[in-house]
mmCIF file of C-alpha atoms in Angstrom:
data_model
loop_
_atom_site.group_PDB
_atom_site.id
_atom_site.type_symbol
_atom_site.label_atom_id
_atom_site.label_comp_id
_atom_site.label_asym_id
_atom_site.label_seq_id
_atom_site.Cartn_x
_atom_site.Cartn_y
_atom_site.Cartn_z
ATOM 1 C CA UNK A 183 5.223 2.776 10.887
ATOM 2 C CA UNK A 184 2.656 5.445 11.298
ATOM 3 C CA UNK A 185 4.957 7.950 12.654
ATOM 4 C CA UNK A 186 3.967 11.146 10.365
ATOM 5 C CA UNK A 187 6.473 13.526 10.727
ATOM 6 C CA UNK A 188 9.230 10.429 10.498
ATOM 7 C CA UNK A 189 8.081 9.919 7.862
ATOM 8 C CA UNK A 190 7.964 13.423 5.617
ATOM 9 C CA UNK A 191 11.419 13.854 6.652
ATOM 10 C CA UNK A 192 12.549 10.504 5.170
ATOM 11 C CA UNK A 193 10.668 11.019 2.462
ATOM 12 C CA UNK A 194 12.365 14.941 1.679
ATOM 13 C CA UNK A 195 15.978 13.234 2.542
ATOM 14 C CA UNK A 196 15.121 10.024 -0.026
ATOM 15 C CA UNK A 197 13.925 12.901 -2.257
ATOM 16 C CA UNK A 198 17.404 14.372 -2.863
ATOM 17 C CA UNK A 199 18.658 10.244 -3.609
ATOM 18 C CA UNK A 200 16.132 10.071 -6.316
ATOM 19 C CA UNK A 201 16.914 13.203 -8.209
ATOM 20 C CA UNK A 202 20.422 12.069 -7.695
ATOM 21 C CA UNK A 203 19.825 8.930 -9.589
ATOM 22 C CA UNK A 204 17.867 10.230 -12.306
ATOM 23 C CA UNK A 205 19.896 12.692 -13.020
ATOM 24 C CA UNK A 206 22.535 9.914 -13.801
ATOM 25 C CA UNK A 207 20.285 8.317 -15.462
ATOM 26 C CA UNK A 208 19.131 10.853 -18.281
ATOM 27 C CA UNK A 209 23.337 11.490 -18.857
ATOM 28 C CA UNK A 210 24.130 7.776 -19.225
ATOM 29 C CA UNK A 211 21.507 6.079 -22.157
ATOM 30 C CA UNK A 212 22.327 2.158 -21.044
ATOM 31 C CA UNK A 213 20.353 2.992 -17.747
ATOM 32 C CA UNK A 214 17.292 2.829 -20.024
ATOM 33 C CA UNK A 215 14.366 5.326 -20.178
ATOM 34 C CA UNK A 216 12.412 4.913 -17.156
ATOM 35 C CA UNK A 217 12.471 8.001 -15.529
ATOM 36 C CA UNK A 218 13.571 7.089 -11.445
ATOM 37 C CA UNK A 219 11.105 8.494 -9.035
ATOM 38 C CA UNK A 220 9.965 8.825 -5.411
ATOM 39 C CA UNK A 221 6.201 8.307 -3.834
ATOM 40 C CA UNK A 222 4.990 9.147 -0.748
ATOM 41 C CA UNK A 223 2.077 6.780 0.517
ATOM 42 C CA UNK A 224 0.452 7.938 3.151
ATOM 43 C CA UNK A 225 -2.839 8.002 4.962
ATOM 44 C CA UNK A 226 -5.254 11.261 4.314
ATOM 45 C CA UNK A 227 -4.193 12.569 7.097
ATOM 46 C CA UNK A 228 -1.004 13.275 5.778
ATOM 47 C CA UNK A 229 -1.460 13.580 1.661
ATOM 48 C CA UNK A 230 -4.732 13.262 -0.473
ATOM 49 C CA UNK A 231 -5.975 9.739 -1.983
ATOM 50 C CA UNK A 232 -6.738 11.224 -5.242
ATOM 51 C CA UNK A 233 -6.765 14.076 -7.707
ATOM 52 C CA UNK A 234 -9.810 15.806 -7.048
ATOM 53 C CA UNK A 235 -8.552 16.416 -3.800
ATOM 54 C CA UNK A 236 -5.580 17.975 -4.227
ATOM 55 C CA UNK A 237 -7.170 20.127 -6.622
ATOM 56 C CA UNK A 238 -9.640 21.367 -3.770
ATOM 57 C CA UNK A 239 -7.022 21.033 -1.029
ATOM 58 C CA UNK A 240 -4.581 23.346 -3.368
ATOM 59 C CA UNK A 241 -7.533 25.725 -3.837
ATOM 60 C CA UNK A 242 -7.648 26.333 -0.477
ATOM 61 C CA UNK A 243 -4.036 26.700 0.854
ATOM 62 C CA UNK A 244 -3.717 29.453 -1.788
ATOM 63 C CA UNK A 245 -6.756 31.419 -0.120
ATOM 64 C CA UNK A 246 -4.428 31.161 2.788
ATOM 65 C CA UNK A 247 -5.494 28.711 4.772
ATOM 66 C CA UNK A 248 -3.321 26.102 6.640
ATOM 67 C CA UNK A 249 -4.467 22.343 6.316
ATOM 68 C CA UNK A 250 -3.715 19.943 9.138
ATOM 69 C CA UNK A 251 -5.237 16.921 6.787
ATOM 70 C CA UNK A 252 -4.786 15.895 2.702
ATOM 71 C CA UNK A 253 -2.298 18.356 2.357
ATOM 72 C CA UNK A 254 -0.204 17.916 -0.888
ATOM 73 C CA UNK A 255 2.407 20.245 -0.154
ATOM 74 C CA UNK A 256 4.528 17.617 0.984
ATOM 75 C CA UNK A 257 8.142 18.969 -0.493
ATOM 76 C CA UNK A 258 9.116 22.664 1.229
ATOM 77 C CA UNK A 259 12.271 22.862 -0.822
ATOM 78 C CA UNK A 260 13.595 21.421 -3.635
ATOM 79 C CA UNK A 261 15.784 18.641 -2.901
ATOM 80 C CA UNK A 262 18.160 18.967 -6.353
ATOM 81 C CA UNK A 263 18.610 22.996 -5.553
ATOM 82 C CA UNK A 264 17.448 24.023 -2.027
ATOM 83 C CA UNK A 265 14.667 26.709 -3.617
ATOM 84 C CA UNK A 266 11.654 26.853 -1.550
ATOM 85 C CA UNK A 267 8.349 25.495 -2.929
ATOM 86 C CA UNK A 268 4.934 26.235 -1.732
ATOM 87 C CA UNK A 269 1.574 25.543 -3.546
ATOM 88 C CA UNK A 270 2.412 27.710 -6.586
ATOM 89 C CA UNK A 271 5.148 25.050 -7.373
ATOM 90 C CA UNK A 272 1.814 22.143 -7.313
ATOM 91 C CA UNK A 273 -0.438 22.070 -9.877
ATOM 92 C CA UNK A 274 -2.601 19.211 -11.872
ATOM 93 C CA UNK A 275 -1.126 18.615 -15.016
ATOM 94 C CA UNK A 276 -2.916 17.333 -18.216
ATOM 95 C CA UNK A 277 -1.911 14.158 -20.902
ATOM 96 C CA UNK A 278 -1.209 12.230 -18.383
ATOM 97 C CA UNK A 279 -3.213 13.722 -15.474
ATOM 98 C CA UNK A 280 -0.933 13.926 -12.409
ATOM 99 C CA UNK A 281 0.070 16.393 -9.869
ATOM 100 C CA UNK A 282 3.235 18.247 -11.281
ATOM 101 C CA UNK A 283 5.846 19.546 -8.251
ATOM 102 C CA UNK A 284 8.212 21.727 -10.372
ATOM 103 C CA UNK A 285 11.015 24.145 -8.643
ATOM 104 C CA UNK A 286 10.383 26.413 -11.895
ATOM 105 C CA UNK A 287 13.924 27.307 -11.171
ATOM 106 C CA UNK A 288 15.522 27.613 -15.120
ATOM 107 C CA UNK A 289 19.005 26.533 -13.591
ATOM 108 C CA UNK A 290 17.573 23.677 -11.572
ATOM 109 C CA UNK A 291 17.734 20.318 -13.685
ATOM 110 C CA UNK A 292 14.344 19.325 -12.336
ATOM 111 C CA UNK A 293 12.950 23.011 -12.821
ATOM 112 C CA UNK A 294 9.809 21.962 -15.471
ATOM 113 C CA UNK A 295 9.522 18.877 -13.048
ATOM 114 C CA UNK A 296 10.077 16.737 -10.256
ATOM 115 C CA UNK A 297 10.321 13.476 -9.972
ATOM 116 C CA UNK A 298 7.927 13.050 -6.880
ATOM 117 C CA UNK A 299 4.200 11.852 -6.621
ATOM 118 C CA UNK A 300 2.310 12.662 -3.345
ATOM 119 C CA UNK A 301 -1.128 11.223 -4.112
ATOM 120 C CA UNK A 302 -2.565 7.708 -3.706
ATOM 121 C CA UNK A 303 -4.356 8.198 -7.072
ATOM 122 C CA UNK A 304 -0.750 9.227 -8.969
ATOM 123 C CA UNK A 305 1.300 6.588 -7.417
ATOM 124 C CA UNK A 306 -0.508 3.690 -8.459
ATOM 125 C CA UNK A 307 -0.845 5.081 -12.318
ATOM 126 C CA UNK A 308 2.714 5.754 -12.101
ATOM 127 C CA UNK A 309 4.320 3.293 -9.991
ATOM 128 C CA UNK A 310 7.372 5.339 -8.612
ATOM 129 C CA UNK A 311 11.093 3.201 -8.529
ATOM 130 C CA UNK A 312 10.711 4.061 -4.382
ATOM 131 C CA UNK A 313 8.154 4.055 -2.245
ATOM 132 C CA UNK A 314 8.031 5.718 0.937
ATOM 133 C CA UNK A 315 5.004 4.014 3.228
ATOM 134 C CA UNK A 316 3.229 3.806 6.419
ATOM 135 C CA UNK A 317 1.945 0.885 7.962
ATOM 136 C CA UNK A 318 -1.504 2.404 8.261
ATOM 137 C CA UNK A 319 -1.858 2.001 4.627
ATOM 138 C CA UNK A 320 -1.241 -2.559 4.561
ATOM 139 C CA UNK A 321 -4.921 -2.153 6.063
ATOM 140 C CA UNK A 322 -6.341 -1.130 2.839
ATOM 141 C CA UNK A 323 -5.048 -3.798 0.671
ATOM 142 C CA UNK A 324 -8.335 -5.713 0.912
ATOM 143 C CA UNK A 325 -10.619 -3.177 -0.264
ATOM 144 C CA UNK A 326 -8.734 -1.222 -2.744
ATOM 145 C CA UNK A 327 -8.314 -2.531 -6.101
ATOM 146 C CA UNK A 328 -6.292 -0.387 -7.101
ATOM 147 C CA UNK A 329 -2.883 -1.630 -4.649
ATOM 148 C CA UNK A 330 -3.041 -4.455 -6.666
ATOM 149 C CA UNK A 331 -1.131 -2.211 -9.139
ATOM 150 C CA UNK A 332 2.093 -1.631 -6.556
ATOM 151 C CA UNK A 333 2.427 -4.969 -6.633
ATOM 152 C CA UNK A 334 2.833 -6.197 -10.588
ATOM 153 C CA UNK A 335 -0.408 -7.888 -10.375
ATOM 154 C CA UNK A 336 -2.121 -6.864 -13.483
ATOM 155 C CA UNK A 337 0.825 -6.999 -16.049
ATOM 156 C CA UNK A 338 3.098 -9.756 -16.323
ATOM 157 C CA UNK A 339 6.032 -7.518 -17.225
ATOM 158 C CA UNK A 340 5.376 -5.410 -13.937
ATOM 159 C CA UNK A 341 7.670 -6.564 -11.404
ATOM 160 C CA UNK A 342 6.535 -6.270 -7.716
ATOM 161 C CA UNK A 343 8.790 -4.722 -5.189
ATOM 162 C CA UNK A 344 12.380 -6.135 -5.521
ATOM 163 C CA UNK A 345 13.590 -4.766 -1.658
ATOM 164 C CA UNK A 346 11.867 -3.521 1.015
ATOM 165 C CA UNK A 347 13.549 -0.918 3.361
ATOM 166 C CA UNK A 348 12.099 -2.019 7.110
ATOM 167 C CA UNK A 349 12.895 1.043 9.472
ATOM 168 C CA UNK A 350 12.607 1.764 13.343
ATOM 169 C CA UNK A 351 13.175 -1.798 13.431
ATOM 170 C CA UNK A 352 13.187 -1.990 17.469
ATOM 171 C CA UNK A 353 9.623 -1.127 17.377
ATOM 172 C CA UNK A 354 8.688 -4.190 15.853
ATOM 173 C CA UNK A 355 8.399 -6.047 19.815
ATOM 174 C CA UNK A 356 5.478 -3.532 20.453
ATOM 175 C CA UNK A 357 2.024 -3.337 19.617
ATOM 176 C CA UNK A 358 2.930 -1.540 16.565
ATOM 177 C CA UNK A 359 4.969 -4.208 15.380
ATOM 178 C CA UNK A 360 2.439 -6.834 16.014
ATOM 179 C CA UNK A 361 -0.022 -5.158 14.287
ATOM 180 C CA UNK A 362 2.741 -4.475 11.491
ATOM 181 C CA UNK A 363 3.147 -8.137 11.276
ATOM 182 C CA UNK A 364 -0.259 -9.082 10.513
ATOM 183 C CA UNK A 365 -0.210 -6.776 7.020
ATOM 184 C CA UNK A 366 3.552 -8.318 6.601
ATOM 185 C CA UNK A 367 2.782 -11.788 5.805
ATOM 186 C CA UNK A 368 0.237 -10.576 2.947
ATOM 187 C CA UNK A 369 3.237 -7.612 1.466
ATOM 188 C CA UNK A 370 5.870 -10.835 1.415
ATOM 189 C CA UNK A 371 3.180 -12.922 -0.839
ATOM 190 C CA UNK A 372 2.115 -10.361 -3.020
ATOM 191 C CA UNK A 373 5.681 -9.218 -3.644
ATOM 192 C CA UNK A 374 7.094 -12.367 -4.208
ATOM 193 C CA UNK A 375 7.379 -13.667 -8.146
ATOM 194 C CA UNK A 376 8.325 -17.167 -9.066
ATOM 195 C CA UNK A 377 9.182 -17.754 -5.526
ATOM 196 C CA UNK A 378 11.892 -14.949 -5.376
ATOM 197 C CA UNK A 379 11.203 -12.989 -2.379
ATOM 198 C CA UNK A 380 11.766 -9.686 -1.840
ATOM 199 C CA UNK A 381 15.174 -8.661 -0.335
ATOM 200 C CA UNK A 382 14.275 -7.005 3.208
ATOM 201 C CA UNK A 383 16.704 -4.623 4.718
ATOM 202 C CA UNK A 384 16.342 -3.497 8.362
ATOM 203 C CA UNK A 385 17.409 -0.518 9.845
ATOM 204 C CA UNK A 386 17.054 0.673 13.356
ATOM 205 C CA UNK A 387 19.024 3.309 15.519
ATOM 206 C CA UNK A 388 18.723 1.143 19.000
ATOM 207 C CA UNK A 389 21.188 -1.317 19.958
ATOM 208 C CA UNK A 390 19.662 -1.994 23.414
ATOM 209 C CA UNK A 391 18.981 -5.343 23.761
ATOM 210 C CA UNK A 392 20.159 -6.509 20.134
ATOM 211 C CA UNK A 393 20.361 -10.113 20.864
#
């Protein structure tokens, strides 16, 4: 749901999972050579759509000022060691072209890099293992080519999302989760392959009125 600040801090908490899991990954060589990473999918109020501005929005947080919109500092601290990041740690790398969030730490296992993307533009080149999303963001699927990328579409090896994570599941009986619903139906058919559905977990921290 669009509940910003929700939202960061699931995303920073989810962070230290990821880094948890790729870190086993890169010791053990039969979990293959994917590298297992996070992405944070949010509307421009919270991070930027694409590269060119997070360049500009980076440009102007290290002038000083403070950005209330398309701010890619999403990550404070780094969620493998605990050092503190701020826009010195974000940069946009070359070959590929992505925005790097590195600790820079040289005892930190994810010092050169983390395994994190915070723009629109990055997570669809990239497609990260987990995706952390607001609702806001279903409203775009029918003008953005692009999403169709998230989904598998344009490769048949590309498998779309195998589980969904539904949280703040008691909102779902008001108008947020009727408007959720609407976006739902379309995220159940583009994710299902060969009529597998995705597996949907819900989560909610209300028991009032369960039944």
């Amino acid at each position: 749901y669009t509940l910003r600040l929700l939202t960061i801090q699931q995303f920073e908490r989810a962070a230290l999972l990821v880094c948890c899991c790729e870190s086993l990954r890169r010791e053990e060589p039969d979990l293959g050579e994917t590298e297992i990473s996070i992405g944070l999918w949010v509307g421009e109020e919270g991070a930027p759509n694409d590269l060119q501005r997070a360049r500009k929005s980076l440009d102007l947080i290290r002038t000083g000022q403070k950005l209330e919109k398309a701010n890619p500092v999403q990550l404070h601290r780094c969620p493998w060691c605990g050092d503190p990041l701020d826009a010195t740690n974000y940069w946009i790398g070359r070959n590929p072209a992505r925005l790097v969030i590195a600790c820079r730490s040289r005892d930190c296992a994810f010092g050169e890099r983390l395994p994190a993307f915070v723009v629109d533009e990055d997570i669809y080149n990239f497609r990260p293992t987990l995706l952390v999303a607001t609702a806001d963001k279903f409203a775009s699927l029918p003008w953005r080519d692009r999403l169709v990328d998230l989904f598998g579409g344009r490769e048949a090896a590309d498998l779309p999302p195998e589980l969904i994570v539904q949280d703040e599941l008691h909102l779902i009986s008001g108008p947020l989760g009727t408007l959720a619903g609407l976006y739902e139906t379309a995220v159940d058919l583009l994710a299902t392959r060969e009529g597998i559905p995705p597996k949907i977990v819900a989560s909610t921290a209300t028991i009032r009125r369960a039944s």
